[in-house]
PDB file of C-alpha atoms in Angstrom:
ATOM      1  CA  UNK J1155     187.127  85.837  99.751  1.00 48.00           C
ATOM      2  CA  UNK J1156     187.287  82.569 102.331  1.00 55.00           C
ATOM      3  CA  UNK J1157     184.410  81.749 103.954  1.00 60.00           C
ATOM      4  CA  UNK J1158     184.062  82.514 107.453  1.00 70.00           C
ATOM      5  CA  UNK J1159     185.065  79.679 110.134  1.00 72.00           C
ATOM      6  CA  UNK J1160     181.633  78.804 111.875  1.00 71.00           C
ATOM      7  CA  UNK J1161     182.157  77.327 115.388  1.00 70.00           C
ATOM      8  CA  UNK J1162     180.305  73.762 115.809  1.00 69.00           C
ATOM      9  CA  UNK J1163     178.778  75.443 118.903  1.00 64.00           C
ATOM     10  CA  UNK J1164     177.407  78.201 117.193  1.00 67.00           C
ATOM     11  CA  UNK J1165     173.728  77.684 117.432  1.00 59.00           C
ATOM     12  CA  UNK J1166     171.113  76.535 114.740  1.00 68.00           C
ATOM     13  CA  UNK J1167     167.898  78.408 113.600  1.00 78.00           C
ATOM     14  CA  UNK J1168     164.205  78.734 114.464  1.00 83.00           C
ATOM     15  CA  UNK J1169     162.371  76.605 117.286  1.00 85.00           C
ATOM     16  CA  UNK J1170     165.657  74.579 117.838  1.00 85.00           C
ATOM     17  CA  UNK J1171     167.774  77.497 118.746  1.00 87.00           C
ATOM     18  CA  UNK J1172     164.830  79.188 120.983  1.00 91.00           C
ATOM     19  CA  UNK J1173     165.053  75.756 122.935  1.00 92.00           C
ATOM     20  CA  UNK J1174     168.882  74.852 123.085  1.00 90.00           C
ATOM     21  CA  UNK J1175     169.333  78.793 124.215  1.00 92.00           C
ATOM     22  CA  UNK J1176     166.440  78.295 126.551  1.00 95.00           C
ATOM     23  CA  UNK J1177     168.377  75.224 127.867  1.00 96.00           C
ATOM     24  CA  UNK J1178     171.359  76.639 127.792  1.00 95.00           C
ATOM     25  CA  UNK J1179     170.129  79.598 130.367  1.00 96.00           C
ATOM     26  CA  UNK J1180     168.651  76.950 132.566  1.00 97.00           C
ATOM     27  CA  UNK J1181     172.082  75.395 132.724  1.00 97.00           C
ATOM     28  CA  UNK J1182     173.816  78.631 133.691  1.00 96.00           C
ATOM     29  CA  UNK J1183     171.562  79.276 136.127  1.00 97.00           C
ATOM     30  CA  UNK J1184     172.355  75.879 137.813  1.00 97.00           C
ATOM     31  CA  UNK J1185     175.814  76.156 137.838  1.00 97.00           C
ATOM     32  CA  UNK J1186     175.619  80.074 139.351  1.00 97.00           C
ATOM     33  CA  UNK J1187     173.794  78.755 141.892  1.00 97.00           C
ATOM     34  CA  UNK J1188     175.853  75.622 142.594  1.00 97.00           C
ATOM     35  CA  UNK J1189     178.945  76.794 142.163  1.00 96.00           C
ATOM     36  CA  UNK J1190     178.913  81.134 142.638  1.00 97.00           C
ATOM     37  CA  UNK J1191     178.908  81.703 146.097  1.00 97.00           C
ATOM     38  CA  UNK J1192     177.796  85.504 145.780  1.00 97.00           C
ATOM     39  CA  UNK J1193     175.053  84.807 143.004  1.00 98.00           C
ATOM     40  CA  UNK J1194     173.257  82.374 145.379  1.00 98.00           C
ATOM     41  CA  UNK J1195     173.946  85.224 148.404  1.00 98.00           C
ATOM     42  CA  UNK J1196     172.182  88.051 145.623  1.00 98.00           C
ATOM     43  CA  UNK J1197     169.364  85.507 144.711  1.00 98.00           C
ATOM     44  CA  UNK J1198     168.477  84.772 148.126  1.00 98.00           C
ATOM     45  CA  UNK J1199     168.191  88.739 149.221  1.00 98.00           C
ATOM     46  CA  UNK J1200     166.921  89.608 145.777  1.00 98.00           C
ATOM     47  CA  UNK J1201     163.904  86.691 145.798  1.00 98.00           C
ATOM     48  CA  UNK J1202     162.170  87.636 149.039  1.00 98.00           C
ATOM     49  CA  UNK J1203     162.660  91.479 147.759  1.00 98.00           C
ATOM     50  CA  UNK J1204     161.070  91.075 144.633  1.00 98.00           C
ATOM     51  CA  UNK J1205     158.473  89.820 146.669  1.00 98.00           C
ATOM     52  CA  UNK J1206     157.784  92.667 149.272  1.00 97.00           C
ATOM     53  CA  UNK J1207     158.220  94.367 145.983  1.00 98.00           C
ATOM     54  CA  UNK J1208     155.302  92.855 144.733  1.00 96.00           C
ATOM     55  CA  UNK J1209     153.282  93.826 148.072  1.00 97.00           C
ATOM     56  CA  UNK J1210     154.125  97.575 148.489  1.00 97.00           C
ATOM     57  CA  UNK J1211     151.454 100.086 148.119  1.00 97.00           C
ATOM     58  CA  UNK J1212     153.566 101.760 145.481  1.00 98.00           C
ATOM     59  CA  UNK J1213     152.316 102.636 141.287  1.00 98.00           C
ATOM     60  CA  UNK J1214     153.141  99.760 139.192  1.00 98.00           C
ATOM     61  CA  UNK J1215     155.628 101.186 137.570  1.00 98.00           C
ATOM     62  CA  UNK J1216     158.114 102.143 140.792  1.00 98.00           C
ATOM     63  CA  UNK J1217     156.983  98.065 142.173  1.00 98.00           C
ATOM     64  CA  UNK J1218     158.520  97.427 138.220  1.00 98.00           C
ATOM     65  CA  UNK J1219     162.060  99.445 139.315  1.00 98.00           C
ATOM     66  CA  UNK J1220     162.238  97.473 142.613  1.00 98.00           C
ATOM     67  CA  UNK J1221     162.269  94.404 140.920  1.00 98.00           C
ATOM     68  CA  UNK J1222     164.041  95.565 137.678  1.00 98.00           C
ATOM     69  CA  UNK J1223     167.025  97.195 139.374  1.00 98.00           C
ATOM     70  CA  UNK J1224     167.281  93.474 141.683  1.00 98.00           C
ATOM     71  CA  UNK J1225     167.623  92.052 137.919  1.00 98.00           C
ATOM     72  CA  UNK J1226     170.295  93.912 137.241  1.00 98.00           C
ATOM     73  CA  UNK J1227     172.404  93.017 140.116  1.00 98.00           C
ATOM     74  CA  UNK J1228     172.092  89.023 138.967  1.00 98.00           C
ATOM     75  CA  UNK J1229     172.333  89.632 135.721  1.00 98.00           C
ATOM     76  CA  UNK J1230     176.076  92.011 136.203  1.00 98.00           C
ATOM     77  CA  UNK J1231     177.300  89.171 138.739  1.00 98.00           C
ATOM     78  CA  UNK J1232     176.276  86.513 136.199  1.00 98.00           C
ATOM     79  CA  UNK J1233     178.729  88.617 133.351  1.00 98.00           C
ATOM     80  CA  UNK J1234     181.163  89.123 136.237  1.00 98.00           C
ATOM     81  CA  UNK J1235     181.027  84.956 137.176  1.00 98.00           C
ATOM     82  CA  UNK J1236     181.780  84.850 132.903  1.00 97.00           C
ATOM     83  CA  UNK J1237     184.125  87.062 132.970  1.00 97.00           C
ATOM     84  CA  UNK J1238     186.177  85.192 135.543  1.00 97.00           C
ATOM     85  CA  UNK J1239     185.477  81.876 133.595  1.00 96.00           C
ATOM     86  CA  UNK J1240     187.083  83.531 130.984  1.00 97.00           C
ATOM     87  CA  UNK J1241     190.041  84.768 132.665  1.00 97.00           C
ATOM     88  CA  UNK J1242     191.240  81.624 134.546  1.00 96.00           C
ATOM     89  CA  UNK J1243     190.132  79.250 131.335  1.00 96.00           C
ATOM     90  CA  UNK J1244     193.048  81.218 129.757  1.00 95.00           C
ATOM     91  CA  UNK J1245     195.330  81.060 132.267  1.00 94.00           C
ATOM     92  CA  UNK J1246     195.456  80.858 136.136  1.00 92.00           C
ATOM     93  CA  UNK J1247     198.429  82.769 136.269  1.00 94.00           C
ATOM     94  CA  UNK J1248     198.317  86.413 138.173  1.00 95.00           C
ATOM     95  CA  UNK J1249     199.167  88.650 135.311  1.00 96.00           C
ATOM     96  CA  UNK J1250     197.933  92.510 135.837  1.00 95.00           C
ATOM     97  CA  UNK J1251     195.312  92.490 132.609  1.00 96.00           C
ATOM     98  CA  UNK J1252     193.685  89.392 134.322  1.00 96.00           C
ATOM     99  CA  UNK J1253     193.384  90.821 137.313  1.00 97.00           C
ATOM    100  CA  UNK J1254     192.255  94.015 135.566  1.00 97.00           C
ATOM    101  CA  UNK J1255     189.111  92.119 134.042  1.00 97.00           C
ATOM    102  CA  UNK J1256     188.253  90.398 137.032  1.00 97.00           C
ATOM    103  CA  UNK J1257     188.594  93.799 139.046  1.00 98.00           C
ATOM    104  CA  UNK J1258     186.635  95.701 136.259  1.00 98.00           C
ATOM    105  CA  UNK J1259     183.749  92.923 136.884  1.00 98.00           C
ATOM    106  CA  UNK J1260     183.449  93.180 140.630  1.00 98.00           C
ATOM    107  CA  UNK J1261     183.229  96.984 140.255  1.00 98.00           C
ATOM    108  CA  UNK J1262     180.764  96.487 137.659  1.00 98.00           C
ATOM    109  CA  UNK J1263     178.533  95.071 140.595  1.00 98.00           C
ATOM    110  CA  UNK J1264     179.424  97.051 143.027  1.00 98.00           C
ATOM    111  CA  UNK J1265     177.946  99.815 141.026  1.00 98.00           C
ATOM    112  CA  UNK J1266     175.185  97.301 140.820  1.00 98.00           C
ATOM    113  CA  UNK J1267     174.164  96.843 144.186  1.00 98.00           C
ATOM    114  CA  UNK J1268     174.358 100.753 144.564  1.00 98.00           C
ATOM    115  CA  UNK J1269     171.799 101.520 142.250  1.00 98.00           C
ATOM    116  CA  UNK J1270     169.744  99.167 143.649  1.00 98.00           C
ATOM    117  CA  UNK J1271     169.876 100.287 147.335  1.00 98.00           C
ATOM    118  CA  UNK J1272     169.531 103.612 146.160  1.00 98.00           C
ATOM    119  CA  UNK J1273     166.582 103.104 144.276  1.00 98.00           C
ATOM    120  CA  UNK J1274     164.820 101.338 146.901  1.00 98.00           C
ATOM    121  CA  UNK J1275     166.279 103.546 149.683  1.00 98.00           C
ATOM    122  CA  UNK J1276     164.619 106.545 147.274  1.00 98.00           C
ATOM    123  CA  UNK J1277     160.981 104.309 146.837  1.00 98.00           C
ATOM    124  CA  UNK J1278     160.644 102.357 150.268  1.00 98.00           C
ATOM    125  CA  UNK J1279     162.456 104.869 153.020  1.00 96.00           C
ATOM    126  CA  UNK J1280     159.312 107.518 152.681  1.00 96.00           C
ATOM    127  CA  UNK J1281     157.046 104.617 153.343  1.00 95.00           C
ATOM    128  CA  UNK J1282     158.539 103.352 156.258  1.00 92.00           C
ATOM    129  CA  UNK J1283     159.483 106.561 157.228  1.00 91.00           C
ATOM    130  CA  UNK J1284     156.666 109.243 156.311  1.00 79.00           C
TER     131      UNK J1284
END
């Protein structure tokens, strides 16, 4: 048997790895918000949200889905933003399997943001509404 290629990237053990992935995450979060138009237009509805969120006279646990489902939408447009990395590191040629994983990833939060304005249409509309 060979012995497995390891990549020089691939990350080491214990403390070191909890702070190079930690730093790592902080430097994807910069460059989603400097560079990913729709990430900094989710962050900037989801923020003040998670807030109101915070303030509703709701159980803990349906404040917790609020916030948790405005998660989800930055964390699918952050795999979405990847994806697309991906794609046009490979090649920025149109080729239909590109645009295929690119299409996949939009969808992917489109079903996202649906969720999430149906779970807070379900929890907020009866308090605003009665």
């Amino acid at each position: 048997m060979s012995q497995q290629q390891i990549s020089e990237f691939k990350s080491r053990q214990g403390l070191g790895r909890i702070l190079s992935a930690s730093r790592y995450s902080a430097e994807g979060l910069k460059f989603a918000w400097r560079s990913e138009h729709a990430f900094r237009q989710e962050l900037m509805v989801a923020l003040p949200a998670m807030l109101a969120a915070a303030l509703l006279p709701l159980p803990a646990l349906e404040r917790l889905a609020l916030v948790a489902v405005l998660v989800v939408v930055l964390v699918v447009e952050l795999l979405n933003s990847a994806i697309e990395a991906v794609v046009d590191r490979i090649s920025l040629e149109r080729h239909p399997l590109s645009k295929s994983a690119k299409d996949l990833g939009s969808a992917a939060v489109a079903l996202a943001v649906m969720l999430a304005a149906l779970t807070w249409g379900v929890l907020v509309l009866p308090l605003l509404f009665g």
